Amino acid sequence: MERRRSVECLLMVCLVLGVIVEDCRADATSFKQCYGICFITCVLTSANTTFGCAAECLKDCILTPPPIHTLMDTHNFCKLGCATSLCTHFSTKHDPAAEKVEGCVNSCSETCIKG
């Protein structure tokens, strides 16, 4: 009975975290908030490595689904490629380093606008 209660509590925590992450992606929140919440959730609830979580969260927080395909898609894919190459090493299991990652992603955004 106690084991079942523990499983129920764990599922409830996962559900709440899922709602928070989805709200983060749906609202116009900052990249830093989205990435920080996503990374911590990923590290705590999945078997992914820190690199895997960083890459997944970069994708989720950069490529928010647009209502229609635009030229911004090209910019966002450029930014995602740059960020995956240059920004994933800042995060650790103990610190998502969301501020550093945000600065790195912003730098990628500027690079992609120029190129």
PDB file of C-alpha atoms in Angstrom:
ATOM      1  CA  MET A   1       0.000   0.000   0.000  1.00  0.00           C
ATOM      2  CA  GLU A   2       2.825   2.392   0.876  1.00  0.00           C
ATOM      3  CA  ARG A   3       4.643   1.592  -2.370  1.00  0.00           C
ATOM      4  CA  ARG A   4       1.494   2.396  -4.340  1.00  0.00           C
ATOM      5  CA  ARG A   5       1.200   5.724  -2.541  1.00  0.00           C
ATOM      6  CA  SER A   6       4.825   6.538  -3.404  1.00  0.00           C
ATOM      7  CA  VAL A   7       4.182   5.752  -7.058  1.00  0.00           C
ATOM      8  CA  GLU A   8       1.065   7.935  -7.025  1.00  0.00           C
ATOM      9  CA  CYS A   9       3.038  10.817  -5.497  1.00  0.00           C
ATOM     10  CA  LEU A  10       5.791  10.424  -8.092  1.00  0.00           C
ATOM     11  CA  LEU A  11       3.248  10.442 -10.912  1.00  0.00           C
ATOM     12  CA  MET A  12       1.629  13.563  -9.467  1.00  0.00           C
ATOM     13  CA  VAL A  13       5.012  15.339  -9.326  1.00  0.00           C
ATOM     14  CA  CYS A  14       5.709  14.351 -12.941  1.00  0.00           C
ATOM     15  CA  LEU A  15       2.280  15.598 -13.992  1.00  0.00           C
ATOM     16  CA  VAL A  16       2.766  18.944 -12.254  1.00  0.00           C
ATOM     17  CA  LEU A  17       6.239  19.357 -13.756  1.00  0.00           C
ATOM     18  CA  GLY A  18       4.837  18.497 -17.172  1.00  0.00           C
ATOM     19  CA  VAL A  19       2.181  21.166 -16.822  1.00  0.00           C
ATOM     20  CA  ILE A  20       4.799  23.712 -15.738  1.00  0.00           C
ATOM     21  CA  VAL A  21       7.074  22.885 -18.665  1.00  0.00           C
ATOM     22  CA  GLU A  22       4.185  22.971 -21.139  1.00  0.00           C
ATOM     23  CA  ASP A  23       3.000  26.303 -19.728  1.00  0.00           C
ATOM     24  CA  CYS A  24       6.531  27.595 -20.047  1.00  0.00           C
ATOM     25  CA  ARG A  25       6.594  26.664 -23.716  1.00  0.00           C
ATOM     26  CA  ALA A  26       3.098  27.976 -24.384  1.00  0.00           C
ATOM     27  CA  ASP A  27       3.504  31.345 -22.685  1.00  0.00           C
ATOM     28  CA  ALA A  28       5.851  34.068 -23.772  1.00  0.00           C
ATOM     29  CA  THR A  29       8.259  33.336 -20.924  1.00  0.00           C
ATOM     30  CA  SER A  30      11.940  33.928 -21.218  1.00  0.00           C
ATOM     31  CA  PHE A  31      14.315  31.412 -22.702  1.00  0.00           C
ATOM     32  CA  LYS A  32      16.147  31.264 -19.365  1.00  0.00           C
ATOM     33  CA  GLN A  33      12.993  30.210 -17.488  1.00  0.00           C
ATOM     34  CA  CYS A  34      12.012  27.680 -20.130  1.00  0.00           C
ATOM     35  CA  TYR A  35      15.491  26.150 -20.308  1.00  0.00           C
ATOM     36  CA  GLY A  36      16.027  26.044 -16.537  1.00  0.00           C
ATOM     37  CA  ILE A  37      12.731  24.294 -15.830  1.00  0.00           C
ATOM     38  CA  CYS A  38      13.071  21.950 -18.793  1.00  0.00           C
ATOM     39  CA  PHE A  39      16.656  20.951 -17.926  1.00  0.00           C
ATOM     40  CA  ILE A  40      15.961  20.265 -14.255  1.00  0.00           C
ATOM     41  CA  THR A  41      12.841  18.268 -15.132  1.00  0.00           C
ATOM     42  CA  CYS A  42      14.722  16.249 -17.741  1.00  0.00           C
ATOM     43  CA  VAL A  43      17.649  15.449 -15.438  1.00  0.00           C
ATOM     44  CA  LEU A  44      15.326  14.398 -12.613  1.00  0.00           C
ATOM     45  CA  THR A  45      12.814  12.374 -14.611  1.00  0.00           C
ATOM     46  CA  SER A  46      14.699  10.766 -17.476  1.00  0.00           C
ATOM     47  CA  ALA A  47      17.709   8.588 -18.153  1.00  0.00           C
ATOM     48  CA  ASN A  48      19.184  11.194 -20.520  1.00  0.00           C
ATOM     49  CA  THR A  49      22.715  12.472 -20.060  1.00  0.00           C
ATOM     50  CA  THR A  50      23.244  16.146 -19.269  1.00  0.00           C
ATOM     51  CA  PHE A  51      24.141  16.663 -22.946  1.00  0.00           C
ATOM     52  CA  GLY A  52      20.953  14.878 -24.010  1.00  0.00           C
ATOM     53  CA  CYS A  53      18.848  17.003 -21.670  1.00  0.00           C
ATOM     54  CA  ALA A  54      20.595  20.201 -22.779  1.00  0.00           C
ATOM     55  CA  ALA A  55      20.046  19.391 -26.459  1.00  0.00           C
ATOM     56  CA  GLU A  56      16.403  18.417 -25.907  1.00  0.00           C
ATOM     57  CA  CYS A  57      15.663  21.558 -23.906  1.00  0.00           C
ATOM     58  CA  LEU A  58      17.404  23.792 -26.440  1.00  0.00           C
ATOM     59  CA  LYS A  59      15.131  22.280 -29.091  1.00  0.00           C
ATOM     60  CA  ASP A  60      12.009  22.683 -26.960  1.00  0.00           C
ATOM     61  CA  CYS A  61      12.743  26.268 -25.914  1.00  0.00           C
ATOM     62  CA  ILE A  62      14.050  27.579 -29.256  1.00  0.00           C
ATOM     63  CA  LEU A  63      11.662  25.837 -31.644  1.00  0.00           C
ATOM     64  CA  THR A  64       8.311  26.882 -30.250  1.00  0.00           C
ATOM     65  CA  PRO A  65       5.629  25.860 -32.739  1.00  0.00           C
ATOM     66  CA  PRO A  66       4.706  28.853 -34.925  1.00  0.00           C
ATOM     67  CA  PRO A  67       1.174  29.225 -36.284  1.00  0.00           C
ATOM     68  CA  ILE A  68       2.532  29.231 -39.852  1.00  0.00           C
ATOM     69  CA  HIS A  69       5.909  28.492 -41.407  1.00  0.00           C
ATOM     70  CA  THR A  70       7.901  31.651 -41.928  1.00  0.00           C
ATOM     71  CA  LEU A  71      11.425  32.829 -42.537  1.00  0.00           C
ATOM     72  CA  MET A  72      11.820  32.726 -38.750  1.00  0.00           C
ATOM     73  CA  ASP A  73      11.902  28.935 -39.061  1.00  0.00           C
ATOM     74  CA  THR A  74      15.220  29.221 -40.895  1.00  0.00           C
ATOM     75  CA  HIS A  75      16.553  31.562 -38.226  1.00  0.00           C
ATOM     76  CA  ASN A  76      15.385  29.263 -35.421  1.00  0.00           C
ATOM     77  CA  PHE A  77      16.935  26.175 -37.025  1.00  0.00           C
ATOM     78  CA  CYS A  78      20.205  28.076 -37.476  1.00  0.00           C
ATOM     79  CA  LYS A  79      20.032  29.159 -33.834  1.00  0.00           C
ATOM     80  CA  LEU A  80      19.288  25.587 -32.710  1.00  0.00           C
ATOM     81  CA  GLY A  81      22.251  24.178 -34.641  1.00  0.00           C
ATOM     82  CA  CYS A  82      24.592  26.826 -33.290  1.00  0.00           C
ATOM     83  CA  ALA A  83      23.287  26.430 -29.719  1.00  0.00           C
ATOM     84  CA  THR A  84      23.541  22.641 -29.829  1.00  0.00           C
ATOM     85  CA  SER A  85      27.166  22.950 -30.930  1.00  0.00           C
ATOM     86  CA  LEU A  86      28.249  25.730 -28.591  1.00  0.00           C
ATOM     87  CA  CYS A  87      25.901  25.956 -25.599  1.00  0.00           C
ATOM     88  CA  THR A  88      25.261  22.435 -24.270  1.00  0.00           C
ATOM     89  CA  HIS A  89      28.463  22.128 -22.219  1.00  0.00           C
ATOM     90  CA  PHE A  90      27.502  24.779 -19.644  1.00  0.00           C
ATOM     91  CA  SER A  91      24.795  22.686 -17.934  1.00  0.00           C
ATOM     92  CA  THR A  92      25.527  20.095 -15.252  1.00  0.00           C
ATOM     93  CA  LYS A  93      23.247  17.874 -13.194  1.00  0.00           C
ATOM     94  CA  HIS A  94      23.610  20.314 -10.299  1.00  0.00           C
ATOM     95  CA  ASP A  95      23.319  23.572 -12.248  1.00  0.00           C
ATOM     96  CA  PRO A  96      21.492  24.119 -15.532  1.00  0.00           C
ATOM     97  CA  ALA A  97      23.452  27.404 -15.930  1.00  0.00           C
ATOM     98  CA  ALA A  98      20.396  28.856 -17.647  1.00  0.00           C
ATOM     99  CA  GLU A  99      21.818  32.389 -17.666  1.00  0.00           C
ATOM    100  CA  LYS A 100      25.049  31.291 -19.401  1.00  0.00           C
ATOM    101  CA  VAL A 101      23.092  29.169 -21.865  1.00  0.00           C
ATOM    102  CA  GLU A 102      20.752  32.087 -22.564  1.00  0.00           C
ATOM    103  CA  GLY A 103      23.723  34.357 -23.308  1.00  0.00           C
ATOM    104  CA  CYS A 104      25.202  31.728 -25.598  1.00  0.00           C
ATOM    105  CA  VAL A 105      21.884  31.242 -27.421  1.00  0.00           C
ATOM    106  CA  ASN A 106      21.516  35.013 -27.835  1.00  0.00           C
ATOM    107  CA  SER A 107      24.997  35.106 -29.346  1.00  0.00           C
ATOM    108  CA  CYS A 108      23.942  32.354 -31.748  1.00  0.00           C
ATOM    109  CA  SER A 109      20.873  34.370 -32.652  1.00  0.00           C
ATOM    110  CA  GLU A 110      23.039  37.355 -33.567  1.00  0.00           C
ATOM    111  CA  THR A 111      25.361  35.121 -35.597  1.00  0.00           C
ATOM    112  CA  CYS A 112      22.421  33.638 -37.503  1.00  0.00           C
ATOM    113  CA  ILE A 113      20.995  37.070 -38.306  1.00  0.00           C
ATOM    114  CA  LYS A 114      24.331  38.135 -39.828  1.00  0.00           C
ATOM    115  CA  GLY A 115      24.808  34.982 -41.856  1.00  0.00           C
TER     116      GLY A 115
END
